[in-house]
Amino acid sequence: MDCIFCKIIDGEIPSYKVYEDAFVYAFLDISQGTKGHTLVIPKKHVDNLYGLDERTAKAVFSVVPKLANALKKAFNPIGLNVVNNTEKPLQSVNHFHIHLLPRYENDTLNISMSNNQSLYDESKYTAVSDAIKSALNKEK
Ligand code: DGP
């Protein structure tokens, strides 16, 4: 399969590895959106979040706090963002990955949440939560 991250895991493409176990590989993101920007990936190829099985999800997400604490210790950031981009056009590399982005005063990363609370009343919140619950029930 022509996947950059599979090639990184196999050592065909070099990377700055920071962590590895039987299921997970973590390495510096080439873009270094902030200093220490790290990607955590499953060794098993999974395109994106939608295809992640529970065992692989557990393996990948379970190393996130360990790595976050290492980044905190190494660089003393003011905080840290955990980001996942799922599917194009958000996702540029088609192998599931979690971005760990330590944050610093005056860094150039732009992640902001919108607050649309003023657009929502009880019926809208109920409709949205019902849609999610109904989709969850259909998944079973
Ligand atoms: P996303 O847009 O969420 O799919 O992020 C993909 C990230 O992968 C992006 O921040 C840059 C990084 N990336 C792409 N190619 C390489 C590579 O060859 N080596 C490393 N270390 N990172 C890469």
Short mmCIF file of C-alpha atoms and ligand atoms in Angstrom, two decimals:
data_model
loop_
_atom_site.label_atom_id
_atom_site.label_comp_id
_atom_site.label_asym_id
_atom_site.label_seq_id
_atom_site.Cartn_x
_atom_site.Cartn_y
_atom_site.Cartn_z
CA MET A 1 0.00 0.00 0.00
CA ASP A 2 1.28 3.43 -0.89
CA CYS A 3 1.02 5.02 2.55
CA ILE A 4 3.67 7.46 3.85
CA PHE A 5 3.02 6.57 7.48
CA CYS A 6 3.23 2.81 6.83
CA LYS A 7 6.59 3.50 5.18
CA ILE A 8 7.68 5.50 8.23
CA ILE A 9 6.73 2.59 10.52
CA ASP A 10 8.66 0.19 8.28
CA GLY A 11 11.69 2.51 8.26
CA GLU A 12 11.52 3.03 4.48
CA ILE A 13 11.06 6.75 5.16
CA PRO A 14 13.10 8.22 8.04
CA SER A 15 11.39 9.85 10.99
CA TYR A 16 12.22 11.28 14.39
CA LYS A 17 10.67 8.50 16.48
CA VAL A 18 9.81 9.40 20.05
CA TYR A 19 7.88 6.29 21.11
CA GLU A 20 7.12 2.79 19.87
CA ASP A 21 5.40 -0.31 21.22
CA ALA A 22 3.84 -3.39 19.62
CA PHE A 23 0.83 -1.45 18.31
CA VAL A 24 1.76 2.22 18.27
CA TYR A 25 4.39 4.49 16.74
CA ALA A 26 4.91 8.18 17.59
CA PHE A 27 7.19 10.63 15.79
CA LEU A 28 7.71 14.31 15.12
CA ASP A 29 5.35 15.86 12.59
CA ILE A 30 7.50 17.25 9.80
CA SER A 31 5.60 20.56 9.92
CA GLN A 32 6.32 21.24 13.64
CA GLY A 33 3.19 23.39 13.88
CA THR A 34 4.54 24.10 17.35
CA LYS A 35 7.78 22.89 18.92
CA GLY A 36 7.34 19.23 19.81
CA HIS A 37 4.36 18.64 17.45
CA THR A 38 4.04 14.86 17.58
CA LEU A 39 1.94 12.34 15.67
CA VAL A 40 0.68 9.16 17.28
CA ILE A 41 -0.33 6.40 14.88
CA PRO A 42 -1.37 2.75 14.96
CA LYS A 43 1.09 0.37 13.32
CA LYS A 44 -1.87 -1.33 11.68
CA HIS A 45 -3.02 0.70 8.67
CA VAL A 46 -6.41 2.28 9.31
CA ASP A 47 -7.50 5.09 7.00
CA ASN A 48 -9.16 7.26 9.59
CA LEU A 49 -11.12 7.47 12.84
CA TYR A 50 -14.23 5.90 11.33
CA GLY A 51 -12.37 2.64 10.70
CA LEU A 52 -10.57 2.38 14.04
CA ASP A 53 -11.44 -0.83 15.89
CA GLU A 54 -11.72 -0.68 19.69
CA ARG A 55 -8.52 -2.57 20.41
CA THR A 56 -6.45 -0.33 18.15
CA ALA A 57 -8.19 2.77 19.51
CA LYS A 58 -7.35 1.71 23.06
CA ALA A 59 -3.73 1.12 22.13
CA VAL A 60 -3.32 4.48 20.40
CA PHE A 61 -5.27 6.66 22.82
CA SER A 62 -3.70 5.01 25.86
CA VAL A 63 -0.26 6.43 25.02
CA VAL A 64 -1.56 9.99 24.55
CA PRO A 65 -1.31 11.02 28.25
CA LYS A 66 2.18 9.55 28.50
CA LEU A 67 3.34 11.53 25.47
CA ALA A 68 1.52 14.68 26.59
CA ASN A 69 3.30 14.51 29.94
CA ALA A 70 6.65 13.98 28.20
CA LEU A 71 6.01 17.07 26.04
CA LYS A 72 5.06 19.04 29.15
CA LYS A 73 8.22 17.96 30.91
CA ALA A 74 10.45 18.56 27.88
CA PHE A 75 9.17 21.98 26.81
CA ASN A 76 7.10 23.45 29.64
CA PRO A 77 4.28 24.58 27.29
CA ILE A 78 1.40 26.76 28.50
CA GLY A 79 -0.98 23.99 27.37
CA LEU A 80 -1.51 21.36 24.72
CA ASN A 81 -4.02 20.59 21.97
CA VAL A 82 -4.97 17.10 20.82
CA VAL A 83 -6.25 17.15 17.25
CA ASN A 84 -7.47 14.57 14.79
CA ASN A 85 -8.48 15.39 11.24
CA THR A 86 -10.90 12.89 9.78
CA GLU A 87 -11.38 12.56 6.01
CA LYS A 88 -10.53 14.91 3.18
CA PRO A 89 -10.39 17.86 2.94
CA LEU A 90 -9.39 18.01 6.62
CA GLN A 91 -7.15 14.95 6.56
CA SER A 92 -4.14 15.04 4.26
CA VAL A 93 -2.50 11.71 5.16
CA ASN A 94 -4.77 8.71 4.89
CA HIS A 95 -3.45 6.76 7.92
CA PHE A 96 -5.20 7.54 11.21
CA HIS A 97 -3.14 9.89 13.38
CA ILE A 98 -3.50 12.01 16.47
CA HIS A 99 -1.68 15.35 16.57
CA LEU A 100 -0.20 16.42 19.91
CA LEU A 101 0.51 20.12 19.82
CA PRO A 102 2.19 21.73 22.82
CA ARG A 103 1.19 25.39 23.01
CA TYR A 104 3.37 28.39 23.77
CA GLU A 105 2.80 32.09 24.40
CA ASN A 106 2.68 33.79 20.98
CA ASP A 107 2.90 30.59 18.92
CA THR A 108 1.42 30.82 15.44
CA LEU A 109 -1.02 27.91 15.65
CA ASN A 110 -4.62 28.84 15.04
CA ILE A 111 -7.14 26.54 16.74
CA SER A 112 -10.28 28.19 18.00
CA MET A 113 -13.73 26.96 18.98
CA SER A 114 -16.89 28.77 17.95
CA ASN A 115 -19.61 29.41 20.50
CA ASN A 116 -23.03 29.05 18.84
CA GLN A 117 -24.93 28.70 22.10
CA SER A 118 -27.07 31.74 21.27
CA LEU A 119 -28.41 29.89 18.20
CA TYR A 120 -29.63 26.92 20.24
CA ASP A 121 -32.74 26.46 22.35
CA GLU A 122 -33.98 23.35 24.14
CA SER A 123 -35.70 21.91 21.07
CA LYS A 124 -32.56 22.25 18.94
CA TYR A 125 -30.33 20.65 21.57
CA THR A 126 -32.89 17.85 21.89
CA ALA A 127 -33.08 17.31 18.11
CA VAL A 128 -29.30 17.15 17.83
CA SER A 129 -28.83 14.77 20.77
CA ASP A 130 -31.71 12.58 19.51
CA ALA A 131 -30.09 12.34 16.06
CA ILE A 132 -26.83 11.15 17.62
CA LYS A 133 -28.55 8.66 19.93
CA SER A 134 -30.60 7.28 17.08
CA ALA A 135 -27.46 6.85 14.93
CA LEU A 136 -25.74 5.08 17.85
CA ASN A 137 -28.65 2.68 18.19
CA LYS A 138 -28.51 1.90 14.45
CA GLU A 139 -24.79 1.05 14.82
CA LYS A 140 -25.48 -1.75 17.31
P1 DGP B 1 -3.40 15.82 8.61
O1 DGP B 1 -3.58 17.07 7.82
O2 DGP B 1 -4.17 15.81 9.91
O3 DGP B 1 -3.66 14.58 7.76
O4 DGP B 1 -1.86 15.80 9.04
C1 DGP B 1 -0.85 15.12 8.36
C2 DGP B 1 0.44 15.57 8.96
O5 DGP B 1 1.45 14.69 8.52
C3 DGP B 1 0.89 16.98 8.58
O6 DGP B 1 0.87 17.82 9.73
C4 DGP B 1 2.31 16.81 8.07
C5 DGP B 1 2.66 15.40 8.45
N1 DGP B 1 3.48 14.72 7.47
C6 DGP B 1 3.20 14.52 6.16
N2 DGP B 1 4.19 13.83 5.57
C7 DGP B 1 5.11 13.57 6.54
C8 DGP B 1 6.36 12.87 6.53
O7 DGP B 1 6.83 12.35 5.53
N3 DGP B 1 7.02 12.83 7.72
C9 DGP B 1 6.53 13.39 8.87
N4 DGP B 1 7.26 13.29 9.97
N5 DGP B 1 5.35 14.05 8.89
C10 DGP B 1 4.65 14.14 7.75
#
